[in-house]
Each structure stands twice: as structure tokens, then as C-alpha cells.
GROMACS .gro file of C-alpha atoms in nm:
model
  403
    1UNK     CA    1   0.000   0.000   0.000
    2UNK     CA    2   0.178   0.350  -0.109
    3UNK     CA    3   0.053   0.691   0.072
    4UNK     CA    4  -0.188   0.705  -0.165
    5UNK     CA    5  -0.390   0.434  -0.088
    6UNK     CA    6  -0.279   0.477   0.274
    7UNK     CA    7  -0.458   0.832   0.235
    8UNK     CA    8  -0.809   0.703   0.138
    9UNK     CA    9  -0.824   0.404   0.334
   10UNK     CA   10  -0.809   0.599   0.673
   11UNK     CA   11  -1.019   0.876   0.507
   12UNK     CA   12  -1.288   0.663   0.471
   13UNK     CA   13  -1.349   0.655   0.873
   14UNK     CA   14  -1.099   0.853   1.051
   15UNK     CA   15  -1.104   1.226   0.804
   16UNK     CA   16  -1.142   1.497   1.022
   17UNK     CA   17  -1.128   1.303   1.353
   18UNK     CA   18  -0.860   1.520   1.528
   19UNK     CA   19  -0.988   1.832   1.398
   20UNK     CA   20  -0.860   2.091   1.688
   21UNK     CA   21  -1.142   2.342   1.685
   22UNK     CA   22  -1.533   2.280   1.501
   23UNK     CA   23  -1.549   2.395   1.093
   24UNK     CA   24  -1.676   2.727   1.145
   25UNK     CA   25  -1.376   2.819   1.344
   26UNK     CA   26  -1.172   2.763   1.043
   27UNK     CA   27  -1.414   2.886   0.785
   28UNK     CA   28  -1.409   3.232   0.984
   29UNK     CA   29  -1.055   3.205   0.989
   30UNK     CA   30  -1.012   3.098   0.605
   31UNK     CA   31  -1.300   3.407   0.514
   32UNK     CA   32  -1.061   3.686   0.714
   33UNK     CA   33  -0.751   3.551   0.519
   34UNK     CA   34  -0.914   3.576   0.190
   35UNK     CA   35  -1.022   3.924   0.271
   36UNK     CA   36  -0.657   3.999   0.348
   37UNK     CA   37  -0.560   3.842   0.035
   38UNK     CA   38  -0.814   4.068  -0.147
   39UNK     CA   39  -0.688   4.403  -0.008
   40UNK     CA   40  -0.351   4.332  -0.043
   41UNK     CA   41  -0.379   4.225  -0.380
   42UNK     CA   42  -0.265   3.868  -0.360
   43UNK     CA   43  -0.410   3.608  -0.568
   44UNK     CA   44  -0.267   3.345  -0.345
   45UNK     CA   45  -0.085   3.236  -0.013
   46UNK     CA   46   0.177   2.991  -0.003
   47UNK     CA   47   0.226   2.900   0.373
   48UNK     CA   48   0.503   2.689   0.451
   49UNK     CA   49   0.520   2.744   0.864
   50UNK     CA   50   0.365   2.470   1.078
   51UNK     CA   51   0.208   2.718   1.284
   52UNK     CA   52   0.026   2.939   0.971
   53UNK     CA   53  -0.052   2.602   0.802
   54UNK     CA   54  -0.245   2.507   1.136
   55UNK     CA   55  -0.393   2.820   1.219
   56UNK     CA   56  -0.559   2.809   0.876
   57UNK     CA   57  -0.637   2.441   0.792
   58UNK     CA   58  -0.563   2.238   1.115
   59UNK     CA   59  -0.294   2.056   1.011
   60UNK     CA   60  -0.021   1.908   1.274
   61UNK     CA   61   0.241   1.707   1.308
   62UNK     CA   62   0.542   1.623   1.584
   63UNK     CA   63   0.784   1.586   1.269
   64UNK     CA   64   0.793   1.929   1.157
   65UNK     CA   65   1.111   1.898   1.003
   66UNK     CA   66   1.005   1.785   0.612
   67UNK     CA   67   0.861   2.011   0.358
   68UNK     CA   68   0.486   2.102   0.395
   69UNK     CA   69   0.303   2.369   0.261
   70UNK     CA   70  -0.052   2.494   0.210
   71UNK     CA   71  -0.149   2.705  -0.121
   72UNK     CA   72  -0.464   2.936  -0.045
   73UNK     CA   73  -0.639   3.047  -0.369
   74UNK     CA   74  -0.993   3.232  -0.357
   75UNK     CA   75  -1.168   2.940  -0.419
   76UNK     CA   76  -0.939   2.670  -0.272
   77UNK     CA   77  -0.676   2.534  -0.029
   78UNK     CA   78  -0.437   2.260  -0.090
   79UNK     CA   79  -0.210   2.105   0.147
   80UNK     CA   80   0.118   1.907   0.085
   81UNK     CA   81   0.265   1.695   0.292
   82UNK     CA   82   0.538   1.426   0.278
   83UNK     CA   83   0.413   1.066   0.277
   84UNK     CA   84   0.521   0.973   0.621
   85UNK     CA   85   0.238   1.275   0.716
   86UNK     CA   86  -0.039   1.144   0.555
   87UNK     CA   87  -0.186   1.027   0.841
   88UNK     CA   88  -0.152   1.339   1.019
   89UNK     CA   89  -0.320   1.501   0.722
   90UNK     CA   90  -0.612   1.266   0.690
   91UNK     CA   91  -0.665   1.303   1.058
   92UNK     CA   92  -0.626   1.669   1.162
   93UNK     CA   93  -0.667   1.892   0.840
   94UNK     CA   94  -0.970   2.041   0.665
   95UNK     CA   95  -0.846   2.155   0.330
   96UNK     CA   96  -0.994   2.072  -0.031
   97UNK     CA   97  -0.715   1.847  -0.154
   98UNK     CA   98  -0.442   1.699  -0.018
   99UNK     CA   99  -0.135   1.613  -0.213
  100UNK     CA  100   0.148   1.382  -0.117
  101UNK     CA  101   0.513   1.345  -0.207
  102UNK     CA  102   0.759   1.070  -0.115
  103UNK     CA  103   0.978   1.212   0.164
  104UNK     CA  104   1.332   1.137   0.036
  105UNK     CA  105   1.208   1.263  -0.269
  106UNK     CA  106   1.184   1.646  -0.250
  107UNK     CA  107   1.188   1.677  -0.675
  108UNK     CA  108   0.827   1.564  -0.609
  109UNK     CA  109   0.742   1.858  -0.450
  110UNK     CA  110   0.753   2.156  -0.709
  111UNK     CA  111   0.535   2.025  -0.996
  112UNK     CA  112   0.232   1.996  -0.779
  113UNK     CA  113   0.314   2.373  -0.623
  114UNK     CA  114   0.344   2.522  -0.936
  115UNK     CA  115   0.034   2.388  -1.097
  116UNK     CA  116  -0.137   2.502  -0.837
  117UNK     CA  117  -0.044   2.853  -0.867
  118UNK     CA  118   0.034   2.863  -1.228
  119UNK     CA  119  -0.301   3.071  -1.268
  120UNK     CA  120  -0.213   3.337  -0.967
  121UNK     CA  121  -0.023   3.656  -1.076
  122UNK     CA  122   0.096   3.756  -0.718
  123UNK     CA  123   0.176   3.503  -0.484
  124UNK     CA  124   0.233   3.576  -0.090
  125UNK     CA  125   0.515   3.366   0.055
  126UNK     CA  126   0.720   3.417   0.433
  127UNK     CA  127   1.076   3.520   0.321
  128UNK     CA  128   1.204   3.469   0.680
  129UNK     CA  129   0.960   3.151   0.781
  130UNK     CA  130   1.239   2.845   0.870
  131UNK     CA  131   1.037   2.650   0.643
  132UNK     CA  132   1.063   2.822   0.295
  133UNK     CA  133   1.315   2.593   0.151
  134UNK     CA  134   1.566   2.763  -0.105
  135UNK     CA  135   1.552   2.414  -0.283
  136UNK     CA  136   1.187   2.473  -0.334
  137UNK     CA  137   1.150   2.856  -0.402
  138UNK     CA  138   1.416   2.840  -0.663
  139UNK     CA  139   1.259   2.592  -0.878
  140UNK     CA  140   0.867   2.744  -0.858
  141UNK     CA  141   1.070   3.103  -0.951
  142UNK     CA  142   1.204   2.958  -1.216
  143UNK     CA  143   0.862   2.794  -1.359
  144UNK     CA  144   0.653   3.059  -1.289
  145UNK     CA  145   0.886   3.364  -1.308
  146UNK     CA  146   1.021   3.534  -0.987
  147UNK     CA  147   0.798   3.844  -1.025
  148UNK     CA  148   0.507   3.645  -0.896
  149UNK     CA  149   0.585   3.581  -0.584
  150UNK     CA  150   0.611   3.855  -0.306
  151UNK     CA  151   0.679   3.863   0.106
  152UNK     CA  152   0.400   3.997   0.244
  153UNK     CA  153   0.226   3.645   0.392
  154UNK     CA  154   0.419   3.726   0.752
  155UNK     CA  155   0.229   4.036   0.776
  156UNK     CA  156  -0.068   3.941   0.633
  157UNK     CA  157  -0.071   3.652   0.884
  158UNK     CA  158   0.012   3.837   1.170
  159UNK     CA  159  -0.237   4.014   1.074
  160UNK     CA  160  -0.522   3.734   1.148
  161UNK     CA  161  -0.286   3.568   1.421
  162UNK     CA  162  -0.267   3.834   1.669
  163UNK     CA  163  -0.611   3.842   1.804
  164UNK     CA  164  -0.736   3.524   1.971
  165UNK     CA  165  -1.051   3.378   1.905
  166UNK     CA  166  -1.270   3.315   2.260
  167UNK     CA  167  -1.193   2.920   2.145
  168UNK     CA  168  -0.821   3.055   2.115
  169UNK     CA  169  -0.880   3.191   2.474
  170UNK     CA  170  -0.969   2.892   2.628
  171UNK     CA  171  -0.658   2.671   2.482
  172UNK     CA  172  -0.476   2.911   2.583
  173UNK     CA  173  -0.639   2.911   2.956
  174UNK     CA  174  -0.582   2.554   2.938
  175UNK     CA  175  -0.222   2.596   2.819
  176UNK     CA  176  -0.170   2.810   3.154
  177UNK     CA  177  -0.328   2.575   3.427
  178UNK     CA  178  -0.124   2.329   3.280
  179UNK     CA  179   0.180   2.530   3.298
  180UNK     CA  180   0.128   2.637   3.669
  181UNK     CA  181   0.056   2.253   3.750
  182UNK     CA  182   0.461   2.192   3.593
  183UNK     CA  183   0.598   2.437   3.753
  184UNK     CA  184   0.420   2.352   4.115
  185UNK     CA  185   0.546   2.012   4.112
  186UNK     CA  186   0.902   2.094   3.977
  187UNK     CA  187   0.948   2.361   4.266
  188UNK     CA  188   0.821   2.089   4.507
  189UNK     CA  189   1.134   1.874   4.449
  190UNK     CA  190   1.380   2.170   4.439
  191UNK     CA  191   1.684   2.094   4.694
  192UNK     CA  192   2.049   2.132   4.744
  193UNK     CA  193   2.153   1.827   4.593
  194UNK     CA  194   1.921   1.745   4.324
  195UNK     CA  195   1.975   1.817   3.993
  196UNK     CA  196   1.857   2.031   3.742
  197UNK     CA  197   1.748   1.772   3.498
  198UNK     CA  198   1.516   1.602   3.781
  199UNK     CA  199   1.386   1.931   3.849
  200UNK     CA  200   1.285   1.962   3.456
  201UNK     CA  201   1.173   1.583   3.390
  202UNK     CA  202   0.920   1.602   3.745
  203UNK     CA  203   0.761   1.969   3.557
  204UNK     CA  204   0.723   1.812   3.242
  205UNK     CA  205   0.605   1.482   3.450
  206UNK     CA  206   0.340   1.699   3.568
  207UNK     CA  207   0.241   1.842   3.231
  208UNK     CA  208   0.225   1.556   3.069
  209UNK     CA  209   0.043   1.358   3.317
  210UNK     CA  210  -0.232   1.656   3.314
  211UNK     CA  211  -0.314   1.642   2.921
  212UNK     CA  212  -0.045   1.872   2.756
  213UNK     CA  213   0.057   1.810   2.408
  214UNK     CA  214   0.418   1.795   2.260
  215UNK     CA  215   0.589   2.105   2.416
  216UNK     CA  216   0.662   2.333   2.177
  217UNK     CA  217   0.974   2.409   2.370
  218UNK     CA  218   1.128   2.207   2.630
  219UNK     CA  219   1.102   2.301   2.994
  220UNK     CA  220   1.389   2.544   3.085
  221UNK     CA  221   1.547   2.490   3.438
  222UNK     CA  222   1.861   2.656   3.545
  223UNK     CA  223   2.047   2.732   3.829
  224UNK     CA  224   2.342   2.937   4.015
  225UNK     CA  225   2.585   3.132   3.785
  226UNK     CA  226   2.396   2.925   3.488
  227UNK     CA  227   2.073   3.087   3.506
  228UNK     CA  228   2.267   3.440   3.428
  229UNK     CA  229   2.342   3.272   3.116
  230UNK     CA  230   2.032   3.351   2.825
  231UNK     CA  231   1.886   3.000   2.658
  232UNK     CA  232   2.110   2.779   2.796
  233UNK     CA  233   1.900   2.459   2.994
  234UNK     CA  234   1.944   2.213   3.221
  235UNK     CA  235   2.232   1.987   3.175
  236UNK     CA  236   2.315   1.777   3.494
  237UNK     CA  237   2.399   2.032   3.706
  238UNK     CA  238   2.363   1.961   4.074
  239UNK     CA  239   2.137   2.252   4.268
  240UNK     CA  240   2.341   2.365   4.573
  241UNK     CA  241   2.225   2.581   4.877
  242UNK     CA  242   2.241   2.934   4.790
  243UNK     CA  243   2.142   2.900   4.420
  244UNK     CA  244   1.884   3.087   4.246
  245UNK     CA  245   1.716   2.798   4.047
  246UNK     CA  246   1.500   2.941   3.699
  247UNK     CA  247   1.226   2.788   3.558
  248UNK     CA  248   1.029   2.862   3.251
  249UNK     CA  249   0.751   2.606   3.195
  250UNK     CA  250   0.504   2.607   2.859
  251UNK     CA  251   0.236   2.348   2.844
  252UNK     CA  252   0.059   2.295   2.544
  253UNK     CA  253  -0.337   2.229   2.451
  254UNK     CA  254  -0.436   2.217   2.100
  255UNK     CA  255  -0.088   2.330   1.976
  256UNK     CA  256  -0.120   2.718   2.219
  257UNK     CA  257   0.089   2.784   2.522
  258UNK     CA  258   0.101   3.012   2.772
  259UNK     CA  259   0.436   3.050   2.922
  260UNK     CA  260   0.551   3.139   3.305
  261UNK     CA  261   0.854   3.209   3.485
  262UNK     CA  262   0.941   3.163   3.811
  263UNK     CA  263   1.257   3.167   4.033
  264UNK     CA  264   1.355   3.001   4.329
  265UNK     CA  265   1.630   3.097   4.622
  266UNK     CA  266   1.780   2.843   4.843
  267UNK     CA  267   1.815   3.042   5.173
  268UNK     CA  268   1.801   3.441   5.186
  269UNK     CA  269   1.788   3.638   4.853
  270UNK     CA  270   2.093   3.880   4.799
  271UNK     CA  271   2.006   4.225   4.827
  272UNK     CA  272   2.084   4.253   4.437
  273UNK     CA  273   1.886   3.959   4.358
  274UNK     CA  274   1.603   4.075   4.608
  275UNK     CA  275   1.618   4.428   4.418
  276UNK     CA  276   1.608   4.261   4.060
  277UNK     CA  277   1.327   4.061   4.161
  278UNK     CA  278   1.107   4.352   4.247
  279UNK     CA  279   1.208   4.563   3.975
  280UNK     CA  280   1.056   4.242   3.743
  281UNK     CA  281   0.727   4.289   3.941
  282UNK     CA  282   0.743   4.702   3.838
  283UNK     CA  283   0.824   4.628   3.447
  284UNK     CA  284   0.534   4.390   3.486
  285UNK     CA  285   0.285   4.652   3.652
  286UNK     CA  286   0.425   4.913   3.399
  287UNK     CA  287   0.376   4.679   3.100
  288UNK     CA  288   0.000   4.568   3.200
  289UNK     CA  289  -0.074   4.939   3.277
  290UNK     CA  290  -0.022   5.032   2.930
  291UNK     CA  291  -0.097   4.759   2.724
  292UNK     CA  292  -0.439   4.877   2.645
  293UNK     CA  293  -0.609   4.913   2.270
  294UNK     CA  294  -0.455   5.164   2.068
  295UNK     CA  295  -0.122   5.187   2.197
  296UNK     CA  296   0.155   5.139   2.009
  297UNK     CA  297   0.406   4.840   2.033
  298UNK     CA  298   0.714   5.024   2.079
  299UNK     CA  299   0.586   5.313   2.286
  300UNK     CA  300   0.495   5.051   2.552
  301UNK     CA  301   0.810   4.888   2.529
  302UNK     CA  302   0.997   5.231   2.577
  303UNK     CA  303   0.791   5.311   2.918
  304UNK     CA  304   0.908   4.936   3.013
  305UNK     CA  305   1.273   5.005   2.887
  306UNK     CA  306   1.288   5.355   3.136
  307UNK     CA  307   1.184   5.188   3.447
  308UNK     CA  308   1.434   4.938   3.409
  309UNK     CA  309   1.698   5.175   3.298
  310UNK     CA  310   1.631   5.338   3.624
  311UNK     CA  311   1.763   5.078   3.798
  312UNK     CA  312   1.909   4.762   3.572
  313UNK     CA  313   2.245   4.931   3.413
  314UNK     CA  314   2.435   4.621   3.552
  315UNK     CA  315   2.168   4.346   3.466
  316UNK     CA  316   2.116   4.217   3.143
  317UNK     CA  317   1.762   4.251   2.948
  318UNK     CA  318   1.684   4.113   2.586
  319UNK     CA  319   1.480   4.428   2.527
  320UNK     CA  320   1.224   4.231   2.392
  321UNK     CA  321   0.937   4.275   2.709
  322UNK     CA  322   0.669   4.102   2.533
  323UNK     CA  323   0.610   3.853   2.266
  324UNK     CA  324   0.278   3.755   2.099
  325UNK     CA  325   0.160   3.382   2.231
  326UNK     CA  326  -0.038   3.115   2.033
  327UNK     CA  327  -0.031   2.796   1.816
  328UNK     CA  328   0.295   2.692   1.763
  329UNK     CA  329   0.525   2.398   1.718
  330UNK     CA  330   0.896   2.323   1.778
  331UNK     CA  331   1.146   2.453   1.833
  332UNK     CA  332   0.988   2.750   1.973
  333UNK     CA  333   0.657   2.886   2.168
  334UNK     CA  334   0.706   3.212   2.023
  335UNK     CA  335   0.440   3.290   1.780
  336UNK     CA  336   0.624   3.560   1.564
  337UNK     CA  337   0.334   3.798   1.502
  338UNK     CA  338   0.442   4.054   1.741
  339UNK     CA  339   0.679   4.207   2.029
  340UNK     CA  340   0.655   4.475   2.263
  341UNK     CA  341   1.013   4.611   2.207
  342UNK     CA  342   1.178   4.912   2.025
  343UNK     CA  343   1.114   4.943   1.624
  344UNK     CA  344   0.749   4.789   1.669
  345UNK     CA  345   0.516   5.001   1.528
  346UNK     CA  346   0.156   4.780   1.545
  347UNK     CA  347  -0.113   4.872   1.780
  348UNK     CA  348  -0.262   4.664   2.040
  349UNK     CA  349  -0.605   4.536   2.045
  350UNK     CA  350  -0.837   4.347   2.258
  351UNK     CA  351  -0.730   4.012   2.268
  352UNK     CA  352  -0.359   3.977   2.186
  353UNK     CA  353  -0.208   3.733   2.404
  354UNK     CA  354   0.157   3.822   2.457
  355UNK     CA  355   0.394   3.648   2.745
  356UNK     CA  356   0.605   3.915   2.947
  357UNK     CA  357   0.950   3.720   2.990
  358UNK     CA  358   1.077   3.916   3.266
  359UNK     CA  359   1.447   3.773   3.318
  360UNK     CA  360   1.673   3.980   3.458
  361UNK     CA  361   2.037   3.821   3.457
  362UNK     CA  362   2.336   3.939   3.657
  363UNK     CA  363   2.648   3.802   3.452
  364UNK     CA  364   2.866   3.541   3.619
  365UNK     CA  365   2.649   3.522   3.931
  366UNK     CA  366   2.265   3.436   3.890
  367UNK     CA  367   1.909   3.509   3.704
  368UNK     CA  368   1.570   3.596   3.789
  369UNK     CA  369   1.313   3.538   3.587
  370UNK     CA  370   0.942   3.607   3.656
  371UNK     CA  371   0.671   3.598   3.435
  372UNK     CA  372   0.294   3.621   3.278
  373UNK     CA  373   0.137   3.560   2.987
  374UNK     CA  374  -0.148   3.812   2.926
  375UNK     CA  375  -0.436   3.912   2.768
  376UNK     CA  376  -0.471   4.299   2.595
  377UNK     CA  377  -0.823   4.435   2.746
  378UNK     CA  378  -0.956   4.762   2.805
  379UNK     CA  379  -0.886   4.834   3.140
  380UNK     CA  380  -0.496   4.703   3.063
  381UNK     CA  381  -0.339   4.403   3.037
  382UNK     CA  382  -0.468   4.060   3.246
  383UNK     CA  383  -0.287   3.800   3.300
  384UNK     CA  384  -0.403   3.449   3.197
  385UNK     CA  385  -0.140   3.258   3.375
  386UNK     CA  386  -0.134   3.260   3.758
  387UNK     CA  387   0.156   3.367   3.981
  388UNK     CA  388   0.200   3.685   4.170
  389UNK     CA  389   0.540   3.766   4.054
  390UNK     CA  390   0.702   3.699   4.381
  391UNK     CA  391   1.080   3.534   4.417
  392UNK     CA  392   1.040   3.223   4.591
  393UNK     CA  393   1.283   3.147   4.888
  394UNK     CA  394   1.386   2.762   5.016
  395UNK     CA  395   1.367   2.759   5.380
  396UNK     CA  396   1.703   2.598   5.474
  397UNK     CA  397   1.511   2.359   5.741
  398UNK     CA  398   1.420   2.025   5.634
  399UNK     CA  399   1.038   2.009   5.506
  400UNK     CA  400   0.988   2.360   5.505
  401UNK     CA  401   0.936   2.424   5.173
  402UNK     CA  402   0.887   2.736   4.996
  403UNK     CA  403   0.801   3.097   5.139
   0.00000   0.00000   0.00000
């Protein structure tokens, strides 16, 4: 049996059966991106990130590492996938036709692309997306001629992506009670002695044993001078009394997450550590304050960027203080749609989700990292996730816990 006949023998009971939201989510969500499409005068889309191929079909898949893509015309959508995915795209996609291609075969893929879109004059693509493949793009250019295709489908996506749906809401409500379950039982088990990997594997225990998906990004668990170090993990290091210990847990439900971060002290805070941990819970309060409807990306950043200037000249900041949350797949929770940092120039509206990763990081000595993901409402920014910002400190007697 080839991935053909694979295809329409578990079609004939099983199409649609993983479908993560009812059709009319996706119809409203097909109907907005056509619109798009219309005003920006594109006759087509030609998605090629997991995350956009899912928002707008349903589509998903652990193995997001072979070609996929998903051609939106005015009248139809047409997903291809690599034969080990068929099942995957039987199962979880809603899309008018689905077209295969042998896996160690990627020749296979452009003839079907560019018959689809041999009738579209301007074609949207993702110039930055990871998985626009040179090898692909440089074949199609040269069938159809280069002039056709243009990089507008990031905006035009984020366009759609950045306000959540109520459905969106909930996943990502679901996302977060997962996420605070992790990180519960992960700072449970936190003790001089342990190690950072048992810290991480009881969180994503947790997780896992409460529903969540795939994580779209590991759990992150650091401690002592490595948790001043940005996006390294754990890696056998043994917790000793006096570390700060970071964590930064995402569950997933339906492909969304909701991120939080949380740091723990065994024994008494420094005074330095003490004062970058409150200055997190001020960016957060100045962030939330502002993040209303209507104000601009950057200009919330830069109210964000003065408080801590006040203060943070020896601790190290990414400058980013807030990145858009949603669907998305490995290697990264990030959705890409938008930041709250210098240089952004979108608006806010009711109901972007964006998580505030508040890490503050002395060089050479430790980090603190606390953190919400919120929701953009009237009255300011609400968190989704739950945790009051507060650095947690070991009490060095046995069975104490945390304070």
C-alpha cells in the first residue's frame, strides 16, 4: 500500500477526527484571510510554517522537520505533505485536496506547487519563515517567473494571528493551568543536591500527566551562575544551597501555550537579587498598565525600557518585554506575530495574548526570571497565567518548603 492508498483508506473513517477546533472556526478564519488576500492584492498564499498552516487548515504534526506547505487560492486550499504525514493530514486537516510526495524525494514537490499557482499573478510567501526551503523557491521562480511571488504572507498573517478567538482563549487558559501545574510540582522537588534535569523531567512529569501536548519548547530549568546565562538549559547540574534555580515552563493544549517564569532561592535572597526581583514585578505593573487598545508596540516597550533603565544598568535585558503567544510547534513557543520592544510600530487590540519574559540576569552570578502571559483588554493588560510575581525562597530547614 503507497501513501496514496494509505490516504483514502483511513479517510474513509478517521477524516477529520482530530480536527482541533469545530469547521466554522476555520471557515471564519479561512474568510478573514481571503479578505486579506483581497486588499492586499494577492491572488494566493503559499504557507510553509507549521504554525500558519495550522492556524488556517488544522494541520499538525510532531515531525515538523520535512517540507509542507498549504497554497490558499480564492476558491481553494491545498495542502502538501510528505508521505510519512499522511496520516496526520487525513486526521487533523480540513483543506480541499491533499497532495502527497515521497519524503526522500523532495523533486516531487515543485510540480504539484506550481500547478497550483500557475493561474495566480501575485503570490504571498514568508521570506524569513524556517520552512521556505531555497531548494523549493528556486525551482517554482524559475517555472513561474520570480515576479510572482512577493513577502508579504508574515504580515498578512500576523495580521489574522494576533487576536485570539474566545476558542483561542480557552486553549490558551488551558495551556496556563497546565503550565502552573509543571511548575508547582518541579518547585516541590527543588533541593540542594538534586539536579537540574530532575527538576525539569518532574515539571514536564506533571504536564504531561495533566493532558499537555508535545511542548513546543522544552522546559527550561537553570540554576546558580547558569541561570545568568540567556537559553542555555538544564544539563546535569547539581542545585546547591544558595542558588537561584529558573524555571520557565510552557504546556501545550491544542498546539497554544502560555508560558511562566518563576525563580527560586535556596536560603536568603541577595540584596541585588532581592532588588532585581522587584524591579521584574514594576516592568510587569508598567507593562500591564499600558498595554491597552490603541497603543503602540514600541511606545509601551519604551515606558518598560525607562523603568528598568532606572535601575538595571548592571543586569542584562533582551529588550524584547513582550512577545505575541499562540499555536505553535517546535522549536519554539514564540508565535512571531508581534513584540513589545523598540522598532514595533503595530497597535494593540483586545485580545492579543503576549507572554512578558521578565528575566533579569546578573552576569557570572545568577538570574531571575518572573513571568505572565497576558491578555490585551480595556482596562490594561490581564494575565491568563497565575503567579503573583514573587521570588520564591527555600527555607534551609528540612520540610519547610517554599516561602
Amino acid at each position: 500500500m503507497d501513501h496514496q492508498a494509505y490516504y483514502q483508506a483511513l479517510a474513509a473513517s478517521l477524516q477529520g477526527s482530530e480536527l482541533a477546533f469545530p469547521v466554522d472556526e476555520f471557515e471564519g478564519r479561512l474568510v478573514r484571510a481571503r479578505d486579506a488576500m483581497h486588499r492586499e492584492g494577492v491572488d494566493a498564499l503559499l504557507l510553509t510554517s507549521p504554525a500558519d498552516i495550522f492556524y488556517l487548515c488544522g494541520y499538525h504534526t510532531f515531525e515538523v522537520s520535512v517540507h509542507a506547505a498549504l497554497v490558499v487560492t480564492a476558491h481553494r486550499t491545498l495542502l502538501q505533505v510528505a508521505s510519512i504525514e499522511t496520516g496526520p493530514a487525513v486526521v487533523t486537516a480540513r483543506v480541499d485536496e491533499v497532495v502527497g510526495y515521497r519524503w526522500e524525494m523532495l523533486d516531487e514537490v515543485i510540480a504539484p506547487l506550481a500547478d497550483a499557482l500557475s493561474a495566480c499573478r501575485a503570490v504571498a510567501i514568508d521570506g524569513v519563515s524556517s520552512g521556505l526551503r531555497h531548494g523549493v523557491m528556486r525551482p517554482l521562480q524559475s517555472r513561474l517567473g520570480g515576479e510572482r511571488f512577493h513577502d508579504r504572507a508574515a504580515s498578512l498573517m500576523a495580521g489574522l494571528r494576533l487576536v485570539k478567538s474566545d476558542r483561542e482563549l480557552d486553549c490558551l487558559a488551558h495551556s496556563a493551568r497546565l503550565s502552573a501545574l509543571g511548575l508547582a510540582a518541579a518547585i516541590d522537588v527543588i533541593r540542594p543536591g538534586i539536579s537540574d534535569n530532575e527538576v525539569a523531567a518532574e515539571g514536564a512529569r506533571a504536564m504531561l500527566a495533566a493532558g499537555s501536548e508535545f511542548f513546543s519548547l522544552a522546559p527550561i530549568v537553570t540554576a546558580g551562575a547558569r541561570s545568568g546565562v540567556i537559553h542555555v538549559n538544564h544539563k546535569r547540574h547539581e542545585i546547591k544551597q544558595g542558588e537561584s534555580v529558573f524555571l520557565e515552563f510552557g504546556a501545550v493544549w491544542q498546539r497554544y501555550t502560555a508560558p511562566i517564569m518563576r525563580t527560586v532561592s535556596l536560603g536568603p535572597p541577595s540584596r541585588e537579587m532581592q532588588a532585581a526581583a522587584d524591579l521584574c514585578q514594576r516592568l510587569e505593573q508598567t507593562l500591564c498598565d499600558a498595554m491597552r487598545p490603541g497603543a503602540v508596540f514600541e511606545e509601551v516597550a519604551e515606558l518598560a525600557q525607562r523603568e528598568f533603565d532606572a535601575q538595571g544598568s548592571e543586569l542584562f535585558h533582551s529588550g524584547v518585554f513582550g512577545y505575541s503567544v499562540g499555536a505553535q510547534f517546535p522549536p519554539s513557543w514564540v508565535e512571531g506575530t508581534g513584540y513589545i520592544a523598540r522598532g514595533q510600530k503595530r497597535r494593540l487590540a483586545d485580545n492579543m495574548v503576549f507572554h512578558l519574559p521578565l528575566c533579569l540576569r546578573l552576569p557570572g552570578r545568577w538570574g531571575v526570571g518572573l513571568s505572565n502571559t497576558v491578555k490585551v483588554t480595556a482596562r490594561g493588560a490581564v494575565p491568563i497565567t497565575e503567579h503573583d510575581g514573587r521570588l520564591l525562597v527555600l527555607r534551609q530547614e528540612p520540610g519547610l518548603g517554599v516561602e
